[in-house]
mmCIF file of C-alpha atoms and ligand atoms in Angstrom:
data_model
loop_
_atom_site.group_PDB
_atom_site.id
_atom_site.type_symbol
_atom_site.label_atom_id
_atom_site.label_comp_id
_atom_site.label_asym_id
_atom_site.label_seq_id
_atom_site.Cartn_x
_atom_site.Cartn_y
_atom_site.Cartn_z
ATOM 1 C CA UNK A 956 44.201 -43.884 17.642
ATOM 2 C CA UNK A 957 44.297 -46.349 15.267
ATOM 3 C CA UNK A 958 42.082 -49.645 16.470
ATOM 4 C CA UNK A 959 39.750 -47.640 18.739
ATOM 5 C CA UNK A 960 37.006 -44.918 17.880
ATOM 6 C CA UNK A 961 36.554 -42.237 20.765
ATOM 7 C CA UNK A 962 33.644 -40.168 20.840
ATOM 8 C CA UNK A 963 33.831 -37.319 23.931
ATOM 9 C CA UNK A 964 30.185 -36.085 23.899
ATOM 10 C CA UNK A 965 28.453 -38.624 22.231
ATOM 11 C CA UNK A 966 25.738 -37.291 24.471
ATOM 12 C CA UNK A 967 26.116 -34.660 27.306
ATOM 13 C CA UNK A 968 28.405 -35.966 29.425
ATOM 14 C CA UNK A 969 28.863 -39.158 27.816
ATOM 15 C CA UNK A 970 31.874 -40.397 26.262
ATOM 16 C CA UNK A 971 31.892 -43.523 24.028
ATOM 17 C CA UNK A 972 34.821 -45.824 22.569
ATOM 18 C CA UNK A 973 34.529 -48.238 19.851
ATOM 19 C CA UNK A 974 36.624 -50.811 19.873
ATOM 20 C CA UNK A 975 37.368 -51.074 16.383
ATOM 21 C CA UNK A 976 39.561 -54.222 14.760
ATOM 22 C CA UNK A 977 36.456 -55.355 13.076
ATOM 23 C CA UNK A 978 38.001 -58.433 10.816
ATOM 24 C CA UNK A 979 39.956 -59.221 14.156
ATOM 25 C CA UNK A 980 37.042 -59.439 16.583
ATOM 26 C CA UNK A 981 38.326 -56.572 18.176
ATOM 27 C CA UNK A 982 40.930 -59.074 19.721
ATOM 28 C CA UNK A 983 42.865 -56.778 22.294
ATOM 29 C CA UNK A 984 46.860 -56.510 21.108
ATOM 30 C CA UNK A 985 48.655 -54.611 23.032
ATOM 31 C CA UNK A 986 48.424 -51.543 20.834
ATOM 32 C CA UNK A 987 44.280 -51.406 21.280
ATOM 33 C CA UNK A 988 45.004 -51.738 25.443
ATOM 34 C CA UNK A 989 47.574 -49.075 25.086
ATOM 35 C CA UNK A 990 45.445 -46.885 23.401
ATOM 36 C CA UNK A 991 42.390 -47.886 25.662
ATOM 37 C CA UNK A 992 44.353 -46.544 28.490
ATOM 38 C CA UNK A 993 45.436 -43.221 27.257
ATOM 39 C CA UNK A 994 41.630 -42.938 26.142
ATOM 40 C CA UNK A 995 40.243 -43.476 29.581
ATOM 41 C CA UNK A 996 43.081 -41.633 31.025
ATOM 42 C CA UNK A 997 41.733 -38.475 29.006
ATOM 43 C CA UNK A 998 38.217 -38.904 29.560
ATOM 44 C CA UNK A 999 39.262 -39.468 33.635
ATOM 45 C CA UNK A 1000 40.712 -35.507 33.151
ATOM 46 C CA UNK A 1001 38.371 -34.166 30.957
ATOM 47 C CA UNK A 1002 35.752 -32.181 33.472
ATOM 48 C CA UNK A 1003 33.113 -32.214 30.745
ATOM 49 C CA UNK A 1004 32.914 -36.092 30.445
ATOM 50 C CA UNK A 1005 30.803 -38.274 33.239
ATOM 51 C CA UNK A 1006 30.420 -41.364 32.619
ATOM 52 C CA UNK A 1007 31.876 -43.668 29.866
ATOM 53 C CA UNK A 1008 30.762 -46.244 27.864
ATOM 54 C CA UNK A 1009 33.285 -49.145 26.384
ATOM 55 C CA UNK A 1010 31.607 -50.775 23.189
ATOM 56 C CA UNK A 1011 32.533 -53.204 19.972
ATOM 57 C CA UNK A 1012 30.146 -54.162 17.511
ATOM 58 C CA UNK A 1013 27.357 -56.371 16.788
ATOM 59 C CA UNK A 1014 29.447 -59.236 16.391
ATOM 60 C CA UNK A 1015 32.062 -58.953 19.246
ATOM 61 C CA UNK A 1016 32.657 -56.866 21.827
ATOM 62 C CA UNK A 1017 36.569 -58.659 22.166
ATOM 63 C CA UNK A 1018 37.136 -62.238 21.568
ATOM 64 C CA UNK A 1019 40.054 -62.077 23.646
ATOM 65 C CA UNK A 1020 43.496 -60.695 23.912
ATOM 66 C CA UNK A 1021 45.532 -61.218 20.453
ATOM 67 C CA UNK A 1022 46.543 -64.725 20.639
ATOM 68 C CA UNK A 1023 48.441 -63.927 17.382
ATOM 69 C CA UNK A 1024 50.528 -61.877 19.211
ATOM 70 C CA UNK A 1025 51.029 -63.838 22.009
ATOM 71 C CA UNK A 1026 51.667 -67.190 20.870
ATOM 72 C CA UNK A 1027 55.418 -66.826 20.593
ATOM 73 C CA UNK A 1028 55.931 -65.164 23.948
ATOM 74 C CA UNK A 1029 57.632 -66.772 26.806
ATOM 75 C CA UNK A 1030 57.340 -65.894 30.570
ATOM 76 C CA UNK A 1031 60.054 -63.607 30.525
ATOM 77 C CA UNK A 1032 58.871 -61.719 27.353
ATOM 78 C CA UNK A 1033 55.197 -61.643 29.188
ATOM 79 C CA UNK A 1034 57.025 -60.346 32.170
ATOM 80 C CA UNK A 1035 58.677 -57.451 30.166
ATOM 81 C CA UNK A 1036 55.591 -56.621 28.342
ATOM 82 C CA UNK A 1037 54.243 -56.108 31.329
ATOM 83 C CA UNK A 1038 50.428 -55.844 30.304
ATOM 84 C CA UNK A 1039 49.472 -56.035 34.047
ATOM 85 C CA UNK A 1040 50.301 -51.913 34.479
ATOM 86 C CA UNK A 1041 48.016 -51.047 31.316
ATOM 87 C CA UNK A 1042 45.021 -53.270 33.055
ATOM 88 C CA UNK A 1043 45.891 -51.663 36.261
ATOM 89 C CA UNK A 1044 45.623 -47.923 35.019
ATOM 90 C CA UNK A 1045 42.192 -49.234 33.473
ATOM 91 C CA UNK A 1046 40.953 -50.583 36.898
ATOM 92 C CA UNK A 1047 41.927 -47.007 38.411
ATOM 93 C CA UNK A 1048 39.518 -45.006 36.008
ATOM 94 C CA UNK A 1049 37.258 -42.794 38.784
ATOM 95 C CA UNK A 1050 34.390 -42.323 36.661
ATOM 96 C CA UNK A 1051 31.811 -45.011 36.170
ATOM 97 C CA UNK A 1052 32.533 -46.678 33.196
ATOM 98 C CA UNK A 1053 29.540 -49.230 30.790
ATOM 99 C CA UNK A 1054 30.419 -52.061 28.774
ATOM 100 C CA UNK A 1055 27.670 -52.626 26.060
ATOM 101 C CA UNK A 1056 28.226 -55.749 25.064
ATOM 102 C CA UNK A 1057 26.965 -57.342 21.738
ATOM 103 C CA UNK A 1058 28.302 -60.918 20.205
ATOM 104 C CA UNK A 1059 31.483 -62.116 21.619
ATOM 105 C CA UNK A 1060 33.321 -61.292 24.983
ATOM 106 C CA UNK A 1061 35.467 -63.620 25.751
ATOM 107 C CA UNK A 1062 39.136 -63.967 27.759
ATOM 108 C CA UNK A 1063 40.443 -60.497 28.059
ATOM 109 C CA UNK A 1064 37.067 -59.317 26.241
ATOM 110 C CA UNK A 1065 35.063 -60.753 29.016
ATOM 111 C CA UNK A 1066 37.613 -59.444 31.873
ATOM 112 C CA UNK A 1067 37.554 -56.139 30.579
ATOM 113 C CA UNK A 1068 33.771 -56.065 30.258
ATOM 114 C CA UNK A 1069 33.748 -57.312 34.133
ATOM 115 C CA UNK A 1070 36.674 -54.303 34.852
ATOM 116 C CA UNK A 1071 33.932 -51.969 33.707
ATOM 117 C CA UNK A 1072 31.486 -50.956 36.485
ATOM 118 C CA UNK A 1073 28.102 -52.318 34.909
ATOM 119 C CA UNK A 1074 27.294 -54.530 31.500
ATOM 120 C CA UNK A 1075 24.439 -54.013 29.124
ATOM 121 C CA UNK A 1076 24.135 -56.598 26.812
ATOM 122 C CA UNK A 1077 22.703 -57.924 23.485
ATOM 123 C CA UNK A 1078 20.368 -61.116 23.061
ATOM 124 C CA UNK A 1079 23.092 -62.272 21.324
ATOM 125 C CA UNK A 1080 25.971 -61.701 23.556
ATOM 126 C CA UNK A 1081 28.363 -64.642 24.672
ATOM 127 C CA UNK A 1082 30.614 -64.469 27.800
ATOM 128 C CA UNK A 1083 33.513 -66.765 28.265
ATOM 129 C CA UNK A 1084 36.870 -67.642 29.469
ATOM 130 C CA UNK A 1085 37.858 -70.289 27.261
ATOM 131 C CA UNK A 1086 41.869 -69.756 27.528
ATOM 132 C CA UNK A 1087 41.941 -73.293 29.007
ATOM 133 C CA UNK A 1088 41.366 -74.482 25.410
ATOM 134 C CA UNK A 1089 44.416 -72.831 24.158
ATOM 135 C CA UNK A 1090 46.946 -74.186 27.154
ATOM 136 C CA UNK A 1091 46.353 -71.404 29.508
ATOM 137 C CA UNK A 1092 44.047 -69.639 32.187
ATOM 138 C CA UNK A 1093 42.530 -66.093 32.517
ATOM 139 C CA UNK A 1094 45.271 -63.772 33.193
ATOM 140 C CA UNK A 1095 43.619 -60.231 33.369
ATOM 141 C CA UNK A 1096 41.578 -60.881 36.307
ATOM 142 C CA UNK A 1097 38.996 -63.783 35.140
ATOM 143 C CA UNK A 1098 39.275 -65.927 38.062
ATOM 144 C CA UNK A 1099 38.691 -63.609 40.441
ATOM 145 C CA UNK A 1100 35.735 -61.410 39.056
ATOM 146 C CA UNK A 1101 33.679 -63.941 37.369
ATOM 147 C CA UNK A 1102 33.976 -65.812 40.388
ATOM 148 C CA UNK A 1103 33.229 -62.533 42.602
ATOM 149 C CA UNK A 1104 30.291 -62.195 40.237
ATOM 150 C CA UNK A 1105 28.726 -65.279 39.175
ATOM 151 C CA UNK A 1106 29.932 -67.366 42.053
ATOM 152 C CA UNK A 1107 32.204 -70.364 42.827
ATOM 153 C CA UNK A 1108 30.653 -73.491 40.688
ATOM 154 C CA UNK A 1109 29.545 -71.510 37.740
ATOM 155 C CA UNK A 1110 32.956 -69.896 37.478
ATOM 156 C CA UNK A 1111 34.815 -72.921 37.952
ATOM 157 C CA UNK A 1112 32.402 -75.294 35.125
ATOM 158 C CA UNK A 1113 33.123 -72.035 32.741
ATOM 159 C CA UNK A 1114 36.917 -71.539 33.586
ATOM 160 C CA UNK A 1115 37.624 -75.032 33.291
ATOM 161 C CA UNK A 1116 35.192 -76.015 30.583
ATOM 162 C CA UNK A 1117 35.822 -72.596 28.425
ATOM 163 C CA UNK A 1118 32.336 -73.063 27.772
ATOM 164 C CA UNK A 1119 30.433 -69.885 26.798
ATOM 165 C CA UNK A 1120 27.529 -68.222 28.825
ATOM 166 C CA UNK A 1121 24.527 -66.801 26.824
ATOM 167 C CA UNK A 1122 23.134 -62.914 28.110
ATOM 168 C CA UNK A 1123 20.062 -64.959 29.334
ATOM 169 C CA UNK A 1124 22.151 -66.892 31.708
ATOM 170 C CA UNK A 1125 24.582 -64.188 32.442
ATOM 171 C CA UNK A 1126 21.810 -61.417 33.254
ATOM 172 C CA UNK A 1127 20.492 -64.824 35.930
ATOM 173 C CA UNK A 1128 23.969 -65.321 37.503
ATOM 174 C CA UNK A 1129 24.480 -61.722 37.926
ATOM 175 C CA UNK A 1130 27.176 -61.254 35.953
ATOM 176 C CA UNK A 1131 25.312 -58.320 33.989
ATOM 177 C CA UNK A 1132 22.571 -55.862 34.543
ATOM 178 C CA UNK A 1133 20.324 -56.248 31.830
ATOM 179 C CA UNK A 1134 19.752 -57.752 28.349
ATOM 180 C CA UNK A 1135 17.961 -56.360 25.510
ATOM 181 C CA UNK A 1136 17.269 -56.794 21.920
ATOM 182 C CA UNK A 1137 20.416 -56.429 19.683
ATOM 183 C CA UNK A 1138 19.631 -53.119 18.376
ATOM 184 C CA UNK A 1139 18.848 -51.782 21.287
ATOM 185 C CA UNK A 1140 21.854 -52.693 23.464
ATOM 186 C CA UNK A 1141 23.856 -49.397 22.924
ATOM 187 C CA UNK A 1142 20.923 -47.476 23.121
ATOM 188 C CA UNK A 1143 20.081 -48.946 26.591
ATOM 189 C CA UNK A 1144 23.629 -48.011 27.536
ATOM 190 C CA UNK A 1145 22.829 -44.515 26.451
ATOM 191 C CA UNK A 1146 19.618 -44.109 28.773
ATOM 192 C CA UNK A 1147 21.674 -45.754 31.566
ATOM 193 C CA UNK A 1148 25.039 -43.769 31.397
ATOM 194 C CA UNK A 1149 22.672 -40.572 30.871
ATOM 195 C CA UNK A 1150 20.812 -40.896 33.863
ATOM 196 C CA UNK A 1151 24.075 -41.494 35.833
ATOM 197 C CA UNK A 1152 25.317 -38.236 33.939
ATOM 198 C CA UNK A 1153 22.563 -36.611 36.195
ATOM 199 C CA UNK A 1154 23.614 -37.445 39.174
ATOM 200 C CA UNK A 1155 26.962 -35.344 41.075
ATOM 201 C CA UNK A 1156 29.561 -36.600 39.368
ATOM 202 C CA UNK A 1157 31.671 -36.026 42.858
ATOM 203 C CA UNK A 1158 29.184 -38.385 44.656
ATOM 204 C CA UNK A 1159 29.518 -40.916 41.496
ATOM 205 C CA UNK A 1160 33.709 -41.094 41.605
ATOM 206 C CA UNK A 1161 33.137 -41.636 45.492
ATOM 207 C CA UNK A 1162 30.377 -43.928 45.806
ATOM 208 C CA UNK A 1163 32.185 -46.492 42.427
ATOM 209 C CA UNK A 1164 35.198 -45.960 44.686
ATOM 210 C CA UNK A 1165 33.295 -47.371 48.081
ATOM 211 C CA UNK A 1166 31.106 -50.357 45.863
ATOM 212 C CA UNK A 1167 35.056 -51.608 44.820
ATOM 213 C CA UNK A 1168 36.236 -51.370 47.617
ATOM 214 C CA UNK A 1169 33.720 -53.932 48.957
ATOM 215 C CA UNK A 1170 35.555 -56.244 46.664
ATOM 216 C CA UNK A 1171 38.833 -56.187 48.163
ATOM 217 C CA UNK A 1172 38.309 -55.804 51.609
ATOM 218 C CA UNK A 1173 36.357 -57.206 55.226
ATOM 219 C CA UNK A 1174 33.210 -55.406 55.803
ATOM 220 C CA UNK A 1175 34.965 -53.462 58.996
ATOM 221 C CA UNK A 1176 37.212 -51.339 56.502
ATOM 222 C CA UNK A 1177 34.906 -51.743 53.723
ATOM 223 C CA UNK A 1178 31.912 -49.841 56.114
ATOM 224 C CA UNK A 1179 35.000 -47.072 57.602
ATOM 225 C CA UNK A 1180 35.818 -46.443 54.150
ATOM 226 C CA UNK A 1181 32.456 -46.096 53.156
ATOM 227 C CA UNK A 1182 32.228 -43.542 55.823
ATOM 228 C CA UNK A 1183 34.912 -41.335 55.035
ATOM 229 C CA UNK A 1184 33.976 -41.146 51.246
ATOM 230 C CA UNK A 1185 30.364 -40.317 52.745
ATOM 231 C CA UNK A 1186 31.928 -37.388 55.113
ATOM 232 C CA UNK A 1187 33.814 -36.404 51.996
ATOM 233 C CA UNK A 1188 30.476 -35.579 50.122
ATOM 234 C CA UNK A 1189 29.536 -33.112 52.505
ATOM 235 C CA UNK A 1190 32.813 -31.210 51.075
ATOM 236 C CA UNK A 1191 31.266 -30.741 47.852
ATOM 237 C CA UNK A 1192 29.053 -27.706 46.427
ATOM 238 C CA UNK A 1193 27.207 -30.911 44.517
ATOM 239 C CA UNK A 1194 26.060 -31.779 47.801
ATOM 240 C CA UNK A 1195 24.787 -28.365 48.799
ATOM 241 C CA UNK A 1196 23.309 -27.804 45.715
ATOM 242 C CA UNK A 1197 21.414 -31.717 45.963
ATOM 243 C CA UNK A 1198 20.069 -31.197 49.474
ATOM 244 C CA UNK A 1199 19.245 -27.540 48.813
ATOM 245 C CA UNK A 1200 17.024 -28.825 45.389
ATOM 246 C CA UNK A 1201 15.085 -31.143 47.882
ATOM 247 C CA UNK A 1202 14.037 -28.618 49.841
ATOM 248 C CA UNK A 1203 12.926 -26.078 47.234
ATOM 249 C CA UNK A 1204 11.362 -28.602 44.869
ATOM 250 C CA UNK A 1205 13.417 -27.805 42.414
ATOM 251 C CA UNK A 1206 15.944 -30.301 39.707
ATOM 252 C CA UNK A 1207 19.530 -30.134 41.218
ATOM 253 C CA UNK A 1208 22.036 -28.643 38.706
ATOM 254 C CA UNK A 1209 25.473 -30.856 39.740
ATOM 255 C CA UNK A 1210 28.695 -29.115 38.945
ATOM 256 C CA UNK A 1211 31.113 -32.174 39.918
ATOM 257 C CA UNK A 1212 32.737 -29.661 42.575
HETATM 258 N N1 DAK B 673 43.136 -63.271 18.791
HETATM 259 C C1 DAK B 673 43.495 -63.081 17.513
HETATM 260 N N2 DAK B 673 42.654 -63.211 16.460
HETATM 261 C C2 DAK B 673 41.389 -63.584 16.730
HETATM 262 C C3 DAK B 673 40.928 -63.825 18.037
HETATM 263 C C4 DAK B 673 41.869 -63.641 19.108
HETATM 264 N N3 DAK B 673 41.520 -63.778 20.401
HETATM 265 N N4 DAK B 673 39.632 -64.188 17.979
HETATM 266 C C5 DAK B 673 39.305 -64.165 16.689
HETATM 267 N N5 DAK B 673 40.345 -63.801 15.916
HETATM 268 C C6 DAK B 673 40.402 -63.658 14.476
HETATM 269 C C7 DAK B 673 40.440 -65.029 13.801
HETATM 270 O O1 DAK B 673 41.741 -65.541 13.766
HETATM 271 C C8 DAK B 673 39.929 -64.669 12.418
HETATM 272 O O2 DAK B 673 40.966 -64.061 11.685
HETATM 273 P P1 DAK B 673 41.349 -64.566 10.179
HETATM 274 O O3 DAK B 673 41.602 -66.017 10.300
HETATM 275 O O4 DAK B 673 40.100 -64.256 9.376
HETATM 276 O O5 DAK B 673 42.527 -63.736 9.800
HETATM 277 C C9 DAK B 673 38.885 -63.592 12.696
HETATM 278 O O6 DAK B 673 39.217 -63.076 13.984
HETATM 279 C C10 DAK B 673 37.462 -64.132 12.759
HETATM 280 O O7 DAK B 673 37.435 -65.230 13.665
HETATM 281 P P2 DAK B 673 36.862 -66.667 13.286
HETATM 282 O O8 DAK B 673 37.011 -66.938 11.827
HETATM 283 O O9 DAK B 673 37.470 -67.636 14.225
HETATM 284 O O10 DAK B 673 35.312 -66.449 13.593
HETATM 285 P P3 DAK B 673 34.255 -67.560 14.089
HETATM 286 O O11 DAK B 673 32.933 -66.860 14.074
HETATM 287 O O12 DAK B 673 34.406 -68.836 13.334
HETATM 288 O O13 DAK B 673 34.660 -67.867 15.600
HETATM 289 C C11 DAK B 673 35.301 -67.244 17.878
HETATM 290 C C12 DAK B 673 34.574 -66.849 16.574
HETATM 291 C C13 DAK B 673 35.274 -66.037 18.798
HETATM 292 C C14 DAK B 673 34.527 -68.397 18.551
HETATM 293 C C15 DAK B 673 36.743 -67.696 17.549
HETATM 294 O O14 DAK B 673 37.340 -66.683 16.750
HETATM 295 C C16 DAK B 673 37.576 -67.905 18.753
HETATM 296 O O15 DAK B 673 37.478 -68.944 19.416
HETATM 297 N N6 DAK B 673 38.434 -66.935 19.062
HETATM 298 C C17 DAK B 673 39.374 -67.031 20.169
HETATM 299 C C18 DAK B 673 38.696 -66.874 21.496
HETATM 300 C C19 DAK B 673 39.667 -67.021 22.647
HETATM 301 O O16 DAK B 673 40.271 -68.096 22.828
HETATM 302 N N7 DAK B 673 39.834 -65.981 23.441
HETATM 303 C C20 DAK B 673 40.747 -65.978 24.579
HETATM 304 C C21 DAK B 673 42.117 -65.561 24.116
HETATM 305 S S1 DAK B 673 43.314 -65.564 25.417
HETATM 306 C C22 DAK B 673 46.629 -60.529 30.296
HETATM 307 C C23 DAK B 673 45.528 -59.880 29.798
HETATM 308 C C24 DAK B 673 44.599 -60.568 29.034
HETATM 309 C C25 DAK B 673 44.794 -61.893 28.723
HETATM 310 C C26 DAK B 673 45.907 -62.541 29.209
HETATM 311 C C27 DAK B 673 46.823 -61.865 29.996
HETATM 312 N N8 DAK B 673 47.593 -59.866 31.099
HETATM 313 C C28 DAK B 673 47.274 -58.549 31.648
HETATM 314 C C29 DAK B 673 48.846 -60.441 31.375
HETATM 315 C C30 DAK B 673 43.804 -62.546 27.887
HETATM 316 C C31 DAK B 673 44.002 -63.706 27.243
HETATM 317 C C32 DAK B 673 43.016 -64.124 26.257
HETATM 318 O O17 DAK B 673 42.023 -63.485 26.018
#
């Protein structure tokens, strides 16, 4: 792996990966998202790893997709490339997946902080999508998320504007779930993914699984699928083991089986 750094037990059950084009603000080219994917792909396998966290540095998380790289691309060669099945395979990771977020996420930095499951940021952290100011529009999801997330009139001002959000304003909007000092921002992702490491891992893949879903569907399928990924639980030994801890008073030991 050359522009990312992965770490698989950077604490028990925690995997991390740096981002790391430094000089470049960690701008995503299409080497860094291909090796992003085969990085999450592994961790997805690997039965030792929980929950993952996505981070940068202090000065960017990802200013964007490589707009070196793409600037002499036409449709067709933006067709071939075909960046939407890398994003995709992202999108399908099962386990719960941070961003920690310090400096700059912006464009494709920002959508793939909001394709991660929850963001915690640095004082200093600045969300935008300011493609408009380069002749185009959010392309890995932008309009769609931020909109999901921060809703219609905020997205739109920031789409249209490219202006940038601050982690104040973004932690208000709902956007992310919590700020905190700069050097405590990958810290804070620690405590979080840990105490998700905790939990039954089973439960965790099912219950990110239902939460999406909400996104993409009424609130009929969204409550049926809930339902059957609820049922599915009770097919687990995590579950057992959960519900038999209650009773006895005891800390539940979760196996992910
Ligand atoms: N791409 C390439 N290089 C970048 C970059 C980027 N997005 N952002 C920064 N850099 C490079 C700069 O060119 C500079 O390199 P050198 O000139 O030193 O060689 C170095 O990083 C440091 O940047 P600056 O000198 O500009 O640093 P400043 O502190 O002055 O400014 C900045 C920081 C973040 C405000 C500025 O760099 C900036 O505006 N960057 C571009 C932000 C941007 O427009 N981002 C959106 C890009 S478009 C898709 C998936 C994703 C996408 C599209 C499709 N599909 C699945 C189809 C996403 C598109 C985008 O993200």
């Amino acid at each position: 792996m050359e522009f990312i750094l992965v770490t698989t037990q950077a604490q028990p059950h925690v995997a991390l990966i740096q981002l790391n084009r430094p000089k470049e603000l960690n701008a995503l080219n299409l080497q860094l998202m291909g090796e992003l994917r085969d990085a999450l792909k592994a961790l997805d396998e690997d039965d030792a790893v929980r929950v993952i966290i996505i981070t940068g540095n202090e000065r960017a998380f990802a200013a964007g997709a490589d707009i070196k790289q793409m600037a002499g691309k036409t449709a067709i060669d933006m067709l071939n490339i075909d960046q939407f099945s890398t994003w995709d395979q992202i999108r399908k990771t099962k386990k719960p997946i941070i961003a920690a977020v310090s400096g700059f996420a912006l464009g494709g930095g920002c959508e793939l902080a909001m394709t991660c499951d929850m963001i915690v940021a640095s004082e200093t952290a600045q969300f935008g999508q300011p493609e408009i100011k380069i002749g185009v529009m959010p392309g890995a999801g932008g309009t769609q998320r931020l909109t999901k997330a921060i809703g219609k009139a905020k997205a739109m001002e920031m789409v249209l504007t490219g202006r940038f959000m601050s982690a104040a304003e973004a932690e208000k909007h709902g956007l992310i779930n919590r700020v905190v000092p700069v050097e405590l921002y990958l810290e804070e992702a620690f405590k979080l993914a840990s105490e998700i490491a905790q939990m039954s891992p089973v439960a965790a893949k099912l219950a990110k699984e239902a939460v999406n879903r909400s996104f993409e569907t009424n609130l009929d399928e969204g409550l049926y699928f809930e339902r059957k990924n609820f049922y599915l639980c009770f097919a687990s030994e995590d579950q057992t083991e959960g519900m038999n801890a209650f009773v006895e008073k005891r800390k539940p030991e979760f196996k992910g089986r």
